[in-house]
Coordinates of C-alpha atoms and ligand atoms in Angstrom, one line a residue:
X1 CA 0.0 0.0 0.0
X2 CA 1.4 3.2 -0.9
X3 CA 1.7 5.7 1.9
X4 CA 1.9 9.0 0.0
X5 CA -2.0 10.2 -1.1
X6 CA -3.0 9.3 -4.8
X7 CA -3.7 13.2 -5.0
X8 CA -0.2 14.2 -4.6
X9 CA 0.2 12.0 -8.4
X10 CA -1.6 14.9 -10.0
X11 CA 0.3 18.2 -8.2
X12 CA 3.3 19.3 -9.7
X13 CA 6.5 21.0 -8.2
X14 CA 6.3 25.0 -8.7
X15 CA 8.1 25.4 -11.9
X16 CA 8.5 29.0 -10.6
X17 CA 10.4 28.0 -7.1
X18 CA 12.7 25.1 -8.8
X19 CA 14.3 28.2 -11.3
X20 CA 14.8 30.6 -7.8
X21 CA 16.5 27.5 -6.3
X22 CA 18.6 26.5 -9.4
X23 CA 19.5 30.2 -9.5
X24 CA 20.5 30.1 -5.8
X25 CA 22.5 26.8 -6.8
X26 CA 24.4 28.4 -9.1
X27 CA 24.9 31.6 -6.9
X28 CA 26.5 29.6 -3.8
X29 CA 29.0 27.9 -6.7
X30 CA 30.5 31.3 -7.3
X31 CA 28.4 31.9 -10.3
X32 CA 27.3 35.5 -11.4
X33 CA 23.4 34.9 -11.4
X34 CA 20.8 37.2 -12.3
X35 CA 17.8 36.0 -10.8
X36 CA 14.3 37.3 -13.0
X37 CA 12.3 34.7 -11.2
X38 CA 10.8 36.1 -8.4
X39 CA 6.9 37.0 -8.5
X40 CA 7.4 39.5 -5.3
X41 CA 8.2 43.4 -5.4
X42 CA 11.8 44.3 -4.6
X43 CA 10.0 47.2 -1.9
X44 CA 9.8 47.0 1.6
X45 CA 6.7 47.6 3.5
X46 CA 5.5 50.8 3.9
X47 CA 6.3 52.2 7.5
X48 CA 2.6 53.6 8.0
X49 CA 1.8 49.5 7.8
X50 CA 5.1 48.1 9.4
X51 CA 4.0 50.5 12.7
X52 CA 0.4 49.0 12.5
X53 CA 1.9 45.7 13.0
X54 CA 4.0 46.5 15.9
X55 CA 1.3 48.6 17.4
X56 CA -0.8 45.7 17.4
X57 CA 1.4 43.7 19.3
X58 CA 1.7 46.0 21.4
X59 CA -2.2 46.2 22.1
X60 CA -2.1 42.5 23.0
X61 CA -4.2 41.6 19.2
X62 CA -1.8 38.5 19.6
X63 CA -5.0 35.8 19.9
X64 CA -7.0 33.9 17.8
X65 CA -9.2 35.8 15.2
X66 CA -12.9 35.0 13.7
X67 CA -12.4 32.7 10.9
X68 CA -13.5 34.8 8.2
X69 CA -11.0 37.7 9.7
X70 CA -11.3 40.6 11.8
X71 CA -14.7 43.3 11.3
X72 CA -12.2 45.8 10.9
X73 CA -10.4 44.1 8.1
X74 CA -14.0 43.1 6.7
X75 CA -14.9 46.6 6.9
X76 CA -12.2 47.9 5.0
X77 CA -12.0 44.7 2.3
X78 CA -16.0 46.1 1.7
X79 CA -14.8 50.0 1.9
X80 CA -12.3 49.2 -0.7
X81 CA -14.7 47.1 -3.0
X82 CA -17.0 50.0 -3.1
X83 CA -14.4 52.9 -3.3
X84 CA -12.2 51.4 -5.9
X85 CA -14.3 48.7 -7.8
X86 CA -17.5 50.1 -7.5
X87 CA -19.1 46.9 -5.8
X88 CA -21.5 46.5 -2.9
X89 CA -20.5 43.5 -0.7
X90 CA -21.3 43.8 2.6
X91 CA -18.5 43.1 5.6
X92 CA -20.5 39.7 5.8
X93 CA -19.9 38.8 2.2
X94 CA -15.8 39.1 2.9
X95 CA -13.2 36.6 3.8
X96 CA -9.9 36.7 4.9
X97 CA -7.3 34.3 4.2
X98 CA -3.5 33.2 4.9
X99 CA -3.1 34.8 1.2
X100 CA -4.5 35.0 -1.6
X101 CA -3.7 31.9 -2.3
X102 CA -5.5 29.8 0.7
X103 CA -8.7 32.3 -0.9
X104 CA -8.9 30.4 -4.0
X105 CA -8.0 27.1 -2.9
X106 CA -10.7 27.4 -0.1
X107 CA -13.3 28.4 -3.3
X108 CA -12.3 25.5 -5.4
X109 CA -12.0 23.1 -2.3
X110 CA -15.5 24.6 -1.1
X111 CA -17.4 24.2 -4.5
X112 CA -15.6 21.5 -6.9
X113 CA -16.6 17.8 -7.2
X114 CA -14.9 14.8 -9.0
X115 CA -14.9 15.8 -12.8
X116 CA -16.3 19.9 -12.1
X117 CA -14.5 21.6 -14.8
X118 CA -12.6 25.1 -14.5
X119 CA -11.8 27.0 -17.3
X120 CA -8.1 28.4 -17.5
X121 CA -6.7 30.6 -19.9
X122 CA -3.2 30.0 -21.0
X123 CA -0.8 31.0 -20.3
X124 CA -2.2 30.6 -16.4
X125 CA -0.4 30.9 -12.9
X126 CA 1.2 28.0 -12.3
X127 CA -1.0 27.2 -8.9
X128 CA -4.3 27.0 -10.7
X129 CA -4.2 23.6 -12.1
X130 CA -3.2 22.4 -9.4
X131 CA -5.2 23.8 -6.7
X132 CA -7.9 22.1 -8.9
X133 CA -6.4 19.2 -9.4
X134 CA -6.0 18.4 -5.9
X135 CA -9.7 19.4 -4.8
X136 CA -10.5 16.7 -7.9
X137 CA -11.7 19.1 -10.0
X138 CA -10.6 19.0 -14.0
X139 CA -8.5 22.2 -15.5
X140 CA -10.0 22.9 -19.3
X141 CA -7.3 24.7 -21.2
X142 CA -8.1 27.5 -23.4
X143 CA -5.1 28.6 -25.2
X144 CA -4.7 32.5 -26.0
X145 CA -1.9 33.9 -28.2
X146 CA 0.3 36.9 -28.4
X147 CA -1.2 38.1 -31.4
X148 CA -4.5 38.9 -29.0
X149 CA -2.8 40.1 -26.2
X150 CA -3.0 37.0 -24.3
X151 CA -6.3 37.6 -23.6
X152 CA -9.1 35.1 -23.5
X153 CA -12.2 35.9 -26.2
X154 CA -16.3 35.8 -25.8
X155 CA -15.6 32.6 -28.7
X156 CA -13.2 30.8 -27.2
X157 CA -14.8 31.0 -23.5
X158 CA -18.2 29.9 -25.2
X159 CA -16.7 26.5 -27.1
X160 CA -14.8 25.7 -23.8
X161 CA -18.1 25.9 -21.4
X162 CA -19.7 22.5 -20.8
X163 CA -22.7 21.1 -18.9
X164 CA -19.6 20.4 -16.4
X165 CA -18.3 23.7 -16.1
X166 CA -18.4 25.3 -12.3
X167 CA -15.7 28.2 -12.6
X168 CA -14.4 30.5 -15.6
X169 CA -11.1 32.0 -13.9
X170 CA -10.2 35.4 -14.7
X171 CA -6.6 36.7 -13.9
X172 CA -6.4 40.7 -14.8
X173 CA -3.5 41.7 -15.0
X174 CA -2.1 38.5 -15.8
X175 CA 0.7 36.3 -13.8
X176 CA 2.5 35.5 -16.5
X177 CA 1.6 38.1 -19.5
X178 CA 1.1 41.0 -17.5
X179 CA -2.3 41.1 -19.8
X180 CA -5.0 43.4 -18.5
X181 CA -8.6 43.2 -20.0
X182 CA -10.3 46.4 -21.0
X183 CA -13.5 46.8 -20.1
X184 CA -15.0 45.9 -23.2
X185 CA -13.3 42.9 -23.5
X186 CA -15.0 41.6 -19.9
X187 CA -17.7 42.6 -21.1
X188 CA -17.8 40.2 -23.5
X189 CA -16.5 37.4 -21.5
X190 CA -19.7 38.6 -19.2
X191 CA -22.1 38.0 -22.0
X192 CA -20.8 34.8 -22.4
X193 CA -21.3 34.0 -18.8
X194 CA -24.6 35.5 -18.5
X195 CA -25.9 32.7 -21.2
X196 CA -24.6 29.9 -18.8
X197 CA -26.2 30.6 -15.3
X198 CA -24.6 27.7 -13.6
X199 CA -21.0 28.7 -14.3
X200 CA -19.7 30.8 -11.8
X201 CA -16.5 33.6 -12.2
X202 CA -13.3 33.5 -10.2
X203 CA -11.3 36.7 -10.8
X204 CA -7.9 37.0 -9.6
X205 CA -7.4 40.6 -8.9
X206 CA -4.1 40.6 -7.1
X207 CA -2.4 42.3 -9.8
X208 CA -5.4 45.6 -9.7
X209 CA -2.9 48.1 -8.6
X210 CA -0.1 47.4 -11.0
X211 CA -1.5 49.0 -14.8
X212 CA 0.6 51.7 -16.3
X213 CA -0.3 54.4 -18.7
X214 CA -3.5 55.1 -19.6
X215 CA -5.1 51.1 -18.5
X216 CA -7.7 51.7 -16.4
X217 CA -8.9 48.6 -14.1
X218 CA -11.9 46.8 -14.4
X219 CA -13.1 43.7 -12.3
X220 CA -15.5 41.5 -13.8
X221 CA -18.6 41.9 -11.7
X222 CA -18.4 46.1 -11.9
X223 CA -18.6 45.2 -15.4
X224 CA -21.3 43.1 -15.4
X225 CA -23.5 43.6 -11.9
X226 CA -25.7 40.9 -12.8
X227 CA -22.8 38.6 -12.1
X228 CA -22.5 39.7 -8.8
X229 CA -24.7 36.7 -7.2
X230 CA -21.8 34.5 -9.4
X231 CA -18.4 35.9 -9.0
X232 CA -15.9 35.4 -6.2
X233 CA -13.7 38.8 -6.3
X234 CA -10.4 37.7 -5.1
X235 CA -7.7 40.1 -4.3
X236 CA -5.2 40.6 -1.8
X237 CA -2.7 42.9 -0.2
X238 CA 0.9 40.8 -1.6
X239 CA 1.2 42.9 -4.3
X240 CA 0.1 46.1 -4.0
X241 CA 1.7 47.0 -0.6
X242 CA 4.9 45.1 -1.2
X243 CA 3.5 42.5 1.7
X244 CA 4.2 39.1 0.5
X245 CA 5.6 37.8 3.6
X246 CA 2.5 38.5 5.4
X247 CA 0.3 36.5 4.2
X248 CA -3.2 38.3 3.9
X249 CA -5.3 37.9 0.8
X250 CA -9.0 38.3 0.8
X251 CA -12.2 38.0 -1.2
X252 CA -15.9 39.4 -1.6
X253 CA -18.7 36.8 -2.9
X254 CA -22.1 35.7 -2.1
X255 CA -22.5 34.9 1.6
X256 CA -23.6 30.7 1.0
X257 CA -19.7 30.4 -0.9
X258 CA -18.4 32.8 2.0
X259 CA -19.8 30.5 4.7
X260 CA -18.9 27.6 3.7
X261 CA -15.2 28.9 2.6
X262 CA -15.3 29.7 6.6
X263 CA -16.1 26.5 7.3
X264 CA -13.1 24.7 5.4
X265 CA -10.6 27.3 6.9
X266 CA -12.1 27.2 10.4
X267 CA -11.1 23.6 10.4
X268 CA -7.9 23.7 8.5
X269 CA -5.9 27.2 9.6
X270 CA -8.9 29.3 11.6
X271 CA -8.3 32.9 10.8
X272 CA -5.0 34.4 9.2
X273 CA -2.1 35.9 11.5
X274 CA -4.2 38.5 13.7
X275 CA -0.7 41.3 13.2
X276 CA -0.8 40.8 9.6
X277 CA -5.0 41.0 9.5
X278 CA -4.0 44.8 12.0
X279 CA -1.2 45.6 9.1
X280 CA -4.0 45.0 6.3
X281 CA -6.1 47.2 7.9
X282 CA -3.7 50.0 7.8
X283 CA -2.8 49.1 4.2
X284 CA -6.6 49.5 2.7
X285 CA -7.4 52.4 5.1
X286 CA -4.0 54.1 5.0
X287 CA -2.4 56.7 2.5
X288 CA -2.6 54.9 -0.8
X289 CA 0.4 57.3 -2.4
X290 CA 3.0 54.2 -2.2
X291 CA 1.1 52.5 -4.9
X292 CA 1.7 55.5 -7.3
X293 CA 5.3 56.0 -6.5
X294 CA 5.8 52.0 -7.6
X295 CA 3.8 52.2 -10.6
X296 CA 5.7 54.3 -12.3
X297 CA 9.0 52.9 -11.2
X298 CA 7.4 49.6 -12.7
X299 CA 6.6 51.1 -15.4
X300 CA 10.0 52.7 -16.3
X301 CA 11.4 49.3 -15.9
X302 CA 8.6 47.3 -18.6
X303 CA 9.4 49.8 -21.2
X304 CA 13.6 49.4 -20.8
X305 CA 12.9 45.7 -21.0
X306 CA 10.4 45.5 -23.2
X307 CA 12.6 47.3 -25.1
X308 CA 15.8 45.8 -24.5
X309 CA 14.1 42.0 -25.5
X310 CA 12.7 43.1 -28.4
X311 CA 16.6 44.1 -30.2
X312 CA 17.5 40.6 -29.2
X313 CA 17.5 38.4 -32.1
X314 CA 14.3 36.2 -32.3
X315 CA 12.9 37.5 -29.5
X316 CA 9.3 39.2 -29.7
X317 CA 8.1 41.1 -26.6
X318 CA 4.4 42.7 -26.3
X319 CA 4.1 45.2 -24.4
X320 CA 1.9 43.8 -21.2
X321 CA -1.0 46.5 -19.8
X322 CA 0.1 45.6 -16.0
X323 CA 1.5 43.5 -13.2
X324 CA 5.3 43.1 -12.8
X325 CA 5.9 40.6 -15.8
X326 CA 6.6 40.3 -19.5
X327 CA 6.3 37.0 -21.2
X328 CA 8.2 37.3 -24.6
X329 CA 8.2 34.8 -28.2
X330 CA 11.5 32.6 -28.2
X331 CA 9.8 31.0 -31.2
X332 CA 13.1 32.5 -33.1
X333 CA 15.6 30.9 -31.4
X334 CA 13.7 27.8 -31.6
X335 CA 15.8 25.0 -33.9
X336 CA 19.0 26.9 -33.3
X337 CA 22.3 25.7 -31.2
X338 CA 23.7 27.3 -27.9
X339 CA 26.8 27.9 -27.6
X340 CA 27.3 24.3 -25.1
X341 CA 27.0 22.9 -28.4
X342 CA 22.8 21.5 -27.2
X343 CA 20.0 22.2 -29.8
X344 CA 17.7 24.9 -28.8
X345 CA 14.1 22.7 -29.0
X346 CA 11.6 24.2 -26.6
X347 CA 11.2 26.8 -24.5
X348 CA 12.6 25.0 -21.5
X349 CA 16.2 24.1 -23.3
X350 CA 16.4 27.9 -24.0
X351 CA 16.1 29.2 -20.6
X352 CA 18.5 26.2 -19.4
X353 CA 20.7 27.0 -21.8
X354 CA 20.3 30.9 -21.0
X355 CA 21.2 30.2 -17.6
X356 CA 24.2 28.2 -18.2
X357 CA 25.4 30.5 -20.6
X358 CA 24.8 33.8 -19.5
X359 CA 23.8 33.1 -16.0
X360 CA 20.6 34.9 -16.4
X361 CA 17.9 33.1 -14.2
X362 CA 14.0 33.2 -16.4
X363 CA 10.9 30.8 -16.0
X364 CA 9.8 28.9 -19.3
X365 CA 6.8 29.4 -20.9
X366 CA 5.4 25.8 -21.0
X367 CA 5.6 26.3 -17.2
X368 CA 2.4 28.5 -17.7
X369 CA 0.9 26.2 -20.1
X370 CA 1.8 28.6 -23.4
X371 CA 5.5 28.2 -25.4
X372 CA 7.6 28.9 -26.6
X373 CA 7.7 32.1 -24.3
X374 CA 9.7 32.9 -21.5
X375 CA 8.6 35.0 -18.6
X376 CA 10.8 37.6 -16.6
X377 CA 9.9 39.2 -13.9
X378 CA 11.0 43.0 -13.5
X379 CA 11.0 43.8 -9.6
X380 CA 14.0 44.0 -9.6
X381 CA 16.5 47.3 -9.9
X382 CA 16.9 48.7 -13.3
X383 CA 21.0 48.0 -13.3
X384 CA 20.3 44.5 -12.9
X385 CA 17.1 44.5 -15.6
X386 CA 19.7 46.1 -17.9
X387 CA 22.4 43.6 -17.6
X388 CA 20.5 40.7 -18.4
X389 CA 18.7 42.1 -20.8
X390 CA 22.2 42.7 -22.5
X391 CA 23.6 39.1 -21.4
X392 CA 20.0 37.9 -23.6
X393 CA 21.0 39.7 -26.3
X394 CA 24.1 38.3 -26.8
X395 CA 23.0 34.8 -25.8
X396 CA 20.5 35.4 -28.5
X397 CA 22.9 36.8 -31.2
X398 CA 25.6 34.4 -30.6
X399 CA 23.3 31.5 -31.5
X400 CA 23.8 29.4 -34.5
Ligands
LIG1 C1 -1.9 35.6 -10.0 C2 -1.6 35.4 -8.6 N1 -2.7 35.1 -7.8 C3 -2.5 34.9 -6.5 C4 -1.2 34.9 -5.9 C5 -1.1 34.6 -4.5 O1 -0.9 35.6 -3.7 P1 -0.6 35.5 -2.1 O2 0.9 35.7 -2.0 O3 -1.4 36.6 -1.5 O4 -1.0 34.1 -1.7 C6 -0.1 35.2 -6.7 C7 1.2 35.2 -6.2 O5 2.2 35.0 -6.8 C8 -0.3 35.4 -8.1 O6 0.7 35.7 -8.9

């Protein structure tokens, strides 16, 4: 009898955490690595929210919390809703979780049985397939392409819905494209939606705060209010407030799928860290300036690299609306040799080879379900974005 459970046959490793630790390998050998791996800003914590946290020690908020979080923090999660998205959920109809992350596993876990379908545009974060896979649920592919922006259409979404389908998951702006949806384009997704009332929206907003220009955020339900009653609005405060480490991500939804996402948590980690819940509460309520003052640093460093990549040779880079990622075409460099003397066949042998040549650390596309692509990640400082940009354009033009 095997010990291990049969579930852990369908999870995979984090493609995205085995290139961070062969990039750390390669660092404690002596080698110069630069790492383009990491899905995290490069910022500290504001103080305004570091000061929150220590003040709440200080007050003795050091016990357990209510499941579904804190009022406070439910207050604010539904003050920021309204304020910057437009939409009514009451504190009720929030949850808190140990990251976004434990928020959409806690949805899939709470609403998927054996053979439920969820539909995933490519090229997806790498947790989603697997989330679903291990709640038994079945990940239905829809592949986009760079010549659309990455971006799921109203045809596409229509042929992959089935009698089976539970979830359509949206991710705006995108982990790994950095693809943003206008709001005519979720519009039409909506439409499609609206024709299916059994299927349900997930939308992954953890990326809101990160579009640069003239992009303007939408979230699906704003969109579409008579999706309101079918959409979990999942977002979180990793991103935007440079708070990875702290673990707070959050949701707004109809209070049934709220409930019963309590109910999972309150038996598996009861509410989220009660300092970090005090620091969230500071971070939506708090002077928002910090997310300005990193947009535009972001945004200085898409458009070098974006730049950069696209005078490598056979490299093609769109220009992504938002997030802290690019996800370029190696599709030229396909069918050529590295310099090691290997044949360049996938998207996966080019970033190896990248590495070993040029030391430069990137995660391949078929990683996120779409090749050949390759996706770097920009937070980091612009001296390092520049020298590997420079080391992939030699890689690139020394290939044969
Ligand atoms: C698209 C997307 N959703 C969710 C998450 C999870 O965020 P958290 O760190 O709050 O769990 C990430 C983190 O990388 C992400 O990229």
């Amino acid at each position: 009898m095997a010990f291990l459970a049969d579930a852990l046959s369908r999870v995979k490793p984090s493609a995205t955490i085995a290139v961070s630790q062969k990039a750390r390998e390669l660092k404690a050998q002596g080698r110069d690595v630069i790492g383009l791996g990491a899905g995290e800003p490069d910022f500290d914590t504001p103080d305004n929210i570091k000061k929150a946290a220590i003040d709440a020690i200080n007050r003795g908020e050091t016990k357990y919390t209510p499941v579904s979080g804190i009022q406070p923090l439910r207050e604010a999660i539904a003050a920021k809703f309204k304020r910057e998205n437009n939409l009514d959920y009451d504190w009720k109809q929030t949850i808190v979780g140990t990251g976004g992350k434990q928020i959409l596993f806690n949805a899939f876990m709470a609403t998927l049985n054996e053979g439920d379908e969820v539909v995933i545009p490519t090229p997806y974060w790498v947790s989603y397939p697997e989330m679903v896979a291990i709640c038994n649920g079945k990940s239905v592919f829809v592949e986009t392409s760079i010549e659309n922006g990455f971006k799921l259409t109203a045809e596409a979404l229509e042929k992959a819905i089935t009698p089976k389908t539970k979830w359509v998951l949206m991710n705006s702006p995108s982990n790994p494209s950095g693809a943003a949806y206008t709001k005519d384009e979720l519009k039409a997704i909506a439409d499609v939606v609206l024709k299916h009332p059994d299927v349900w929206v997930l939308t992954d907003d953890m990326y809101e705060h990160l579009t640069y220009g003239d992009f303007k955020f939408h979230t699906i339900a704003e969109v579409e209010p008579k999706l309101i009653d079918r959409t979990l609005t999942m977002n979180g405060v990793s991103k935007a407030y440079a708070m990875t480490g702290w673990r707070i991500g959050y949701a707004g939804g109809p209070i049934e799928l709220i409930k019963a996402m309590d109910m999972i948590q309150g038996q598996q980690t009861s509410g989220a860290s009660s300092i970090a819940q005090w620091a969230a509460v500071e971070a939506l309520n708090g002077p928002q300036d910090f997310i300005q003052k990193n947009k535009e640093i972001f945004q200085g460093r898409r458009d070098l690299v974006v730049s950069m990549l696209n005078q490598a040779t056979g490299i093609e880079c769109p220009v992504p609306e938002g997030a802290f990622y690019v996800y370029p075409s190696c599709k030229g460099c396909i069918g050529k040799t590295a310099p090691s003397g290997k044949k360049i066949e996938s998207d996966e042998d080019f970033v190896t080879e990248l590495l070993e040549a040029e030391g430069v650390a990137v995660v391949h596309g078929s990683a996120f379900g779409l090749g050949p692509n390759f996706r770097i990640s920009y937070a980091t400082s612009e001296k390092a974005l520049e020298e590997a940009c420079s080391r992939i354009q030699r890689f690139t033009a020394n290939l044969r």
